[in-house]
Coordinates of C-alpha atoms in Angstrom, one line a residue:
M1 CA 79.8 76.7 90.4
D2 CA 77.9 73.8 91.9
H3 CA 79.4 74.3 95.4
Q4 CA 80.5 70.6 95.9
E5 CA 83.3 69.8 98.2
L6 CA 84.3 73.5 98.6
E7 CA 85.8 72.8 102.1
T8 CA 87.9 69.8 101.0
V9 CA 91.5 70.3 101.8
V10 CA 93.5 70.0 98.5
G11 CA 97.0 70.8 99.9
Y12 CA 99.1 73.1 102.1
A13 CA 100.8 76.5 101.6
V14 CA 103.4 78.4 103.5
F15 CA 102.5 81.8 104.8
D16 CA 105.2 84.2 105.8
T17 CA 103.7 86.3 108.6
F18 CA 106.5 88.9 108.4
E19 CA 106.1 89.6 104.7
E20 CA 102.4 88.9 104.9
C21 CA 102.4 86.7 101.8
Y22 CA 102.4 83.1 100.7
E23 CA 105.4 81.4 99.2
Y24 CA 105.4 81.4 95.4
N25 CA 107.0 79.4 92.6
E26 CA 107.7 82.2 90.2
N27 CA 104.2 83.9 89.7
A28 CA 102.2 81.0 91.0
C29 CA 101.2 80.5 94.6
M30 CA 102.7 77.2 95.7
I31 CA 100.5 74.4 97.1
A32 CA 102.2 71.3 98.5
N33 CA 100.5 67.9 98.9
S34 CA 101.4 67.5 102.6
Q35 CA 102.5 69.5 105.6
E36 CA 105.9 67.8 105.3
N37 CA 106.3 68.9 101.7
A38 CA 105.1 72.4 102.8
L39 CA 107.8 72.4 105.5
A40 CA 110.4 71.5 102.8
V41 CA 109.1 74.5 100.7
M42 CA 109.6 76.7 103.7
Q43 CA 113.1 75.4 104.3
R44 CA 114.1 76.2 100.7
S45 CA 112.6 79.7 100.9
F46 CA 114.2 82.9 102.0
S47 CA 111.8 83.2 104.9
A48 CA 112.7 82.7 108.5
A49 CA 111.0 79.6 109.9
E50 CA 109.8 81.4 113.0
D51 CA 107.9 83.9 110.7
C52 CA 106.1 81.1 108.8
R53 CA 103.0 79.0 109.3
I54 CA 101.6 76.2 107.2
D55 CA 97.9 76.7 106.1
A56 CA 95.6 74.0 104.9
I57 CA 94.2 75.1 101.5
T58 CA 90.6 74.2 100.5
F59 CA 89.0 74.4 97.0
R60 CA 87.1 77.5 98.3
D61 CA 90.5 79.1 99.1
I62 CA 91.7 78.5 95.5
M63 CA 88.5 79.9 94.0
S64 CA 88.8 83.0 96.4
D65 CA 92.3 83.7 95.1
F66 CA 94.1 83.0 98.3
G67 CA 97.7 84.3 98.0
G68 CA 96.7 87.0 95.4
S69 CA 98.1 85.1 92.4
C70 CA 95.2 86.0 90.1
G71 CA 94.2 82.3 89.8
E72 CA 97.6 80.9 89.0
Y73 CA 98.9 78.1 91.3
A74 CA 101.9 75.8 91.3
M75 CA 100.5 72.4 92.5
E76 CA 102.3 69.2 93.4
R77 CA 100.9 66.2 91.4
H78 CA 98.6 64.9 94.2
V79 CA 97.2 68.4 94.8
Y80 CA 96.5 68.7 91.1
R81 CA 94.6 65.4 91.1
T82 CA 92.4 66.4 94.0
F83 CA 91.9 69.9 92.6
K84 CA 91.0 68.5 89.1
R85 CA 88.4 66.1 90.6
I86 CA 86.7 68.9 92.6
A87 CA 86.9 71.4 89.7
E88 CA 85.2 68.9 87.4
L89 CA 82.4 68.4 90.0
N90 CA 81.9 72.2 90.1
N91 CA 82.2 72.8 86.3
V92 CA 85.3 75.0 86.9
T93 CA 87.6 75.2 83.9
F94 CA 91.4 75.5 84.0
T95 CA 94.6 75.0 82.1
S96 CA 97.7 73.2 83.3
E97 CA 101.2 72.5 82.2
A98 CA 104.2 70.9 83.8
Y99 CA 106.6 73.4 85.3
E100 CA 109.8 73.4 83.3
G101 CA 109.1 69.8 82.2
L102 CA 108.7 68.5 85.8
E103 CA 105.7 66.2 85.9
T104 CA 105.7 66.4 89.7
L105 CA 104.8 70.2 89.6
L106 CA 102.1 71.7 87.5
V107 CA 101.3 75.3 87.0
V108 CA 97.5 75.7 86.9
E109 CA 95.5 78.7 85.7
V110 CA 92.0 78.6 87.1
D111 CA 89.1 80.3 85.4
G112 CA 86.5 82.0 87.4
V113 CA 88.6 82.8 90.4
K114 CA 87.2 85.7 92.5
R115 CA 90.2 88.0 92.4
R116 CA 90.8 90.4 95.2
D117 CA 90.4 93.4 93.0
D118 CA 87.0 92.2 91.7

């Protein structure tokens, strides 16, 4: 990895402090494109709002497997565009597909993620 723009914020994720985990979309850690969209994710979840916080997620966080999703992330379209640009700068490969045909949400499998059990 070329280490370019590692600290660039690509999106926002909801962390449930009671359950000690990030919100997921099935098996993929969910990354919203704004704090407002992350708040909407939180409101649709089963978590109590007082137990949640919204974290800014950087490219470094993604490559460090934040959320423990083994490199699988559900990204809103704007997040995906930012992630893709930085991934290409750093020669990081990945696959992506629309979630259930929704072009506004992509499931991205990132190669080379440093998994927690590595």
